[in-house]
Short mmCIF file of C-alpha atoms in Angstrom, two decimals:
data_model
loop_
_atom_site.label_atom_id
_atom_site.label_comp_id
_atom_site.label_asym_id
_atom_site.label_seq_id
_atom_site.Cartn_x
_atom_site.Cartn_y
_atom_site.Cartn_z
CA MET A 220 -0.04 0.03 0.03
CA SER A 221 2.87 2.40 0.76
CA ASP A 222 4.17 1.97 -2.78
CA PHE A 223 0.84 2.74 -4.19
CA LEU A 224 0.45 5.98 -2.01
CA GLU A 225 3.97 7.16 -3.06
CA ARG A 226 3.09 6.66 -6.80
CA HIS A 227 -0.37 8.26 -6.72
CA ILE A 228 -0.95 10.51 -3.80
CA GLY A 229 1.83 13.01 -4.77
CA PRO A 230 4.92 14.43 -2.92
CA ASN A 231 4.49 15.07 0.91
CA ARG A 232 5.44 18.33 2.53
CA GLU A 233 9.04 17.50 2.98
CA GLU A 234 9.47 16.47 -0.62
CA GLN A 235 7.67 19.70 -1.75
CA MET A 236 10.24 21.86 0.18
CA GLU A 237 13.02 19.93 -1.44
CA MET A 238 11.70 20.66 -4.88
CA LEU A 239 11.05 24.34 -4.07
CA ALA A 240 14.65 24.73 -2.67
CA VAL A 241 16.02 23.37 -6.13
CA VAL A 242 14.26 26.18 -7.92
CA GLY A 243 14.95 28.79 -5.33
CA ALA A 244 11.40 29.38 -3.95
CA THR A 245 10.39 29.30 -0.30
CA SER A 246 6.85 28.19 -0.87
CA THR A 247 4.34 27.35 -3.56
CA GLU A 248 3.01 30.98 -3.28
CA ASP A 249 6.49 32.29 -3.69
CA LEU A 250 6.89 30.04 -6.83
CA LEU A 251 3.74 31.36 -8.32
CA LYS A 252 4.79 34.98 -7.86
CA LYS A 253 8.07 34.23 -9.64
CA VAL A 254 6.53 32.32 -12.54
CA VAL A 255 3.18 34.00 -13.19
CA PRO A 256 3.29 37.54 -14.48
CA GLU A 257 1.85 40.22 -12.10
CA THR A 258 -0.69 41.40 -14.76
CA ILE A 259 -2.55 37.97 -14.63
CA LEU A 260 -1.80 36.80 -11.02
CA SER A 261 -4.83 37.30 -8.84
CA ALA A 262 -4.18 39.55 -5.79
CA SER A 263 -6.77 38.06 -3.63
CA LYS A 264 -6.77 34.41 -2.27
CA LEU A 265 -9.16 31.75 -3.58
CA SER A 266 -12.32 31.41 -1.51
CA LEU A 267 -12.53 27.61 -1.61
CA PRO A 268 -14.81 25.32 0.47
CA PRO A 269 -13.46 22.73 2.77
CA ALA A 270 -11.98 19.61 1.18
CA GLN A 271 -14.38 16.79 0.58
CA ASP A 272 -14.02 13.14 -0.02
CA GLU A 273 -15.49 11.40 -3.09
CA VAL A 274 -18.80 10.44 -1.45
CA GLU A 275 -19.48 13.82 -0.04
CA ALA A 276 -18.64 15.52 -3.33
CA LEU A 277 -20.94 13.25 -5.30
CA ALA A 278 -23.69 13.78 -2.80
CA GLU A 279 -23.36 17.57 -3.15
CA LEU A 280 -23.33 17.35 -6.96
CA ARG A 281 -26.44 15.12 -6.91
CA ALA A 282 -28.19 17.74 -4.67
CA ILE A 283 -27.24 20.52 -7.21
CA ALA A 284 -28.43 18.39 -10.08
CA ASN A 285 -31.75 17.69 -8.33
CA LYS A 286 -32.56 21.33 -8.54
CA ASN A 287 -33.03 21.08 -12.36
CA GLN A 288 -36.51 21.30 -13.65
CA ILE A 289 -37.02 18.79 -16.61
CA PHE A 290 -39.57 20.29 -19.04
CA LYS A 291 -41.09 18.71 -22.01
CA SER A 292 -39.08 19.47 -25.16
CA PHE A 293 -41.13 20.93 -28.08
CA ILE A 294 -38.08 21.72 -30.34
CA GLY A 295 -39.07 19.05 -32.97
CA GLN A 296 -37.80 19.29 -36.52
CA GLY A 297 -35.81 16.07 -36.25
CA TYR A 298 -34.75 16.42 -32.59
CA VAL A 299 -36.83 14.09 -30.51
CA GLY A 300 -36.54 12.25 -27.32
CA THR A 301 -35.62 8.64 -27.53
CA VAL A 302 -35.78 5.57 -25.37
CA THR A 303 -32.54 3.46 -25.59
CA PRO A 304 -33.48 -0.30 -24.84
CA GLY A 305 -31.60 -1.46 -21.78
CA VAL A 306 -29.70 -4.27 -23.75
CA ILE A 307 -28.26 -1.77 -26.16
CA LEU A 308 -27.32 0.58 -23.33
CA ARG A 309 -25.65 -2.08 -21.25
CA ASN A 310 -23.87 -4.02 -24.01
CA ILE A 311 -22.89 -1.22 -26.45
CA LEU A 312 -23.04 2.44 -25.00
CA GLU A 313 -21.89 1.27 -21.44
CA ASN A 314 -19.62 -1.45 -22.50
CA PRO A 315 -15.95 -0.18 -22.25
CA ALA A 316 -14.81 -2.80 -24.76
CA TRP A 317 -16.26 -0.57 -27.51
CA TYR A 318 -14.44 2.48 -26.63
CA THR A 319 -11.35 1.77 -24.57
CA ALA A 320 -9.78 -1.24 -26.33
CA TYR A 321 -8.45 0.88 -29.27
CA THR A 322 -7.50 4.30 -30.16
CA PRO A 323 -9.86 5.90 -32.68
CA TYR A 324 -7.36 5.67 -35.58
CA GLN A 325 -6.66 2.11 -35.24
CA PRO A 326 -8.07 -0.16 -38.09
CA GLU A 327 -9.75 -2.59 -35.67
CA ILE A 328 -12.24 0.01 -34.42
CA SER A 329 -12.72 1.23 -37.97
CA GLN A 330 -13.64 -2.19 -38.95
CA GLY A 331 -16.16 -2.38 -36.04
CA ARG A 332 -17.64 0.80 -37.12
CA LEU A 333 -18.01 -0.37 -40.75
CA GLU A 334 -19.73 -3.53 -39.64
CA ALA A 335 -22.23 -1.46 -37.44
CA LEU A 336 -23.01 0.66 -40.38
CA ILE A 337 -23.56 -2.14 -42.78
CA ASN A 338 -25.75 -3.95 -40.34
CA TYR A 339 -27.79 -0.73 -39.90
CA GLN A 340 -28.18 -0.10 -43.61
CA THR A 341 -29.17 -3.75 -44.18
CA MET A 342 -31.84 -3.52 -41.59
CA ILE A 343 -33.21 -0.20 -43.05
CA CYS A 344 -33.38 -1.77 -46.51
CA ASP A 345 -35.22 -4.73 -45.06
CA LEU A 346 -37.79 -2.55 -43.19
CA THR A 347 -38.39 -0.14 -46.02
CA GLY A 348 -38.08 -2.53 -49.08
CA MET A 349 -35.64 -0.02 -50.72
CA ASP A 350 -32.60 -1.09 -52.57
CA ILE A 351 -30.04 1.13 -50.82
CA ALA A 352 -29.76 3.06 -47.55
CA ASN A 353 -27.18 5.48 -46.12
CA SER A 354 -26.27 5.85 -42.56
CA SER A 355 -22.63 7.04 -42.04
CA LEU A 356 -23.45 10.80 -41.62
CA LEU A 357 -23.76 13.15 -38.73
CA ASP A 358 -27.30 14.53 -39.22
CA GLU A 359 -30.44 14.53 -41.36
CA GLY A 360 -29.41 17.47 -43.58
CA THR A 361 -26.10 16.00 -44.79
CA ALA A 362 -27.80 12.51 -45.32
CA ALA A 363 -30.32 14.12 -47.42
CA ALA A 364 -27.71 15.93 -49.48
CA GLU A 365 -25.77 12.72 -50.02
CA ALA A 366 -28.78 10.73 -50.96
CA MET A 367 -29.66 13.42 -53.55
CA THR A 368 -26.16 13.28 -55.17
CA LEU A 369 -26.27 9.40 -55.00
CA ALA A 370 -29.64 9.39 -56.65
CA GLN A 371 -28.56 11.73 -59.45
CA ARG A 372 -25.54 9.57 -60.31
CA GLN A 373 -27.60 6.34 -60.39
CA ALA A 374 -31.00 7.60 -61.89
CA LYS A 375 -31.82 6.65 -65.49
CA SER A 376 -33.66 9.94 -65.83
CA GLN A 377 -31.68 12.75 -67.45
CA SER A 378 -33.56 15.42 -65.54
CA ASN A 379 -31.58 17.67 -63.15
CA VAL A 380 -34.78 18.33 -60.96
CA ILE A 381 -35.20 16.98 -57.48
CA ILE A 382 -38.62 17.36 -55.78
CA VAL A 383 -38.51 18.16 -51.98
CA ALA A 384 -41.71 17.85 -49.98
CA GLY A 385 -42.47 21.12 -48.37
CA ASP A 386 -43.06 19.58 -45.00
CA CYS A 387 -39.29 18.44 -44.70
CA HIS A 388 -37.54 20.17 -42.03
CA PRO A 389 -36.37 23.67 -43.10
CA GLN A 390 -32.68 22.99 -42.00
CA THR A 391 -32.79 19.83 -44.27
CA ILE A 392 -34.12 21.77 -47.23
CA GLU A 393 -31.46 24.39 -46.90
CA VAL A 394 -28.58 21.92 -46.77
CA VAL A 395 -30.06 20.19 -49.82
CA LYS A 396 -30.29 23.60 -51.73
CA GLN A 397 -26.56 24.53 -50.92
CA ARG A 398 -25.34 21.26 -51.90
CA ALA A 399 -27.41 21.22 -55.13
CA GLU A 400 -26.46 24.78 -56.43
CA PRO A 401 -22.83 24.11 -57.46
CA MET A 402 -23.96 20.84 -58.96
CA GLY A 403 -26.52 22.35 -61.22
CA ILE A 404 -29.41 20.58 -59.56
CA VAL A 405 -32.80 22.30 -59.47
CA VAL A 406 -34.53 21.94 -56.17
CA LYS A 407 -38.40 22.25 -56.32
CA VAL A 408 -40.07 22.54 -52.92
CA GLY A 409 -43.77 22.12 -52.32
CA PHE A 410 -46.57 19.73 -52.40
CA ALA A 411 -44.79 16.65 -53.77
CA PRO A 412 -47.61 14.75 -55.58
CA LYS A 413 -48.46 17.85 -57.55
CA LEU A 414 -44.88 18.70 -58.40
CA MET A 415 -44.27 14.99 -59.51
CA GLU A 416 -47.22 15.44 -61.97
CA GLU A 417 -45.75 18.71 -63.42
CA ASN A 418 -42.09 18.00 -63.74
CA GLU A 419 -39.46 15.40 -64.98
CA TYR A 420 -37.33 14.54 -61.93
CA PHE A 421 -34.67 12.12 -60.94
CA ALA A 422 -35.59 11.90 -57.11
CA VAL A 423 -38.18 12.86 -54.50
CA LEU A 424 -37.40 13.74 -50.94
CA ALA A 425 -40.15 13.00 -48.54
CA GLN A 426 -40.33 13.60 -44.75
CA TYR A 427 -41.00 10.63 -42.48
CA PRO A 428 -42.24 10.78 -39.82
#
């Protein structure tokens, strides 16, 4: 136990004084005055509460957190509350094997990420009956923009028009428009069934749910 304390608790008072003597300081306060410029060194002492152990600190933090008032969120537009099944929470999100075994740039974690993405895309294709699905994106807007470019490259239609349902989230519509402009794609927003009757198009973007 003594070895553990020496490694992890830090230097004792006697060791601190030896270290200060080496650099020519009489105390930690004296060391700070010599190292930190006066223009940024606080003239007043810190008003800190008494030291607490881990249990006491956690109890105080919980008491502070319990003062929060949880209100129902009406933000909408793609940002909705979700319920994570316990089995996923325990075995994936709270499983340290997923995020401590490898550094992010190692190929092993990349392989695991790719496997999760292909499994998700396969499931979405099965549920929707569609030929393809995309999943490796940060949010709905960029996913819609990528789907648009993918659809244009694969579509048999020579049209450069994409129809976007007017009830799509506004941030999604804006991202699609920004991505479409330099590519020469015409974005038509409105009531999708009517626009589909009036135009040649290579893709339709609809909002669900």
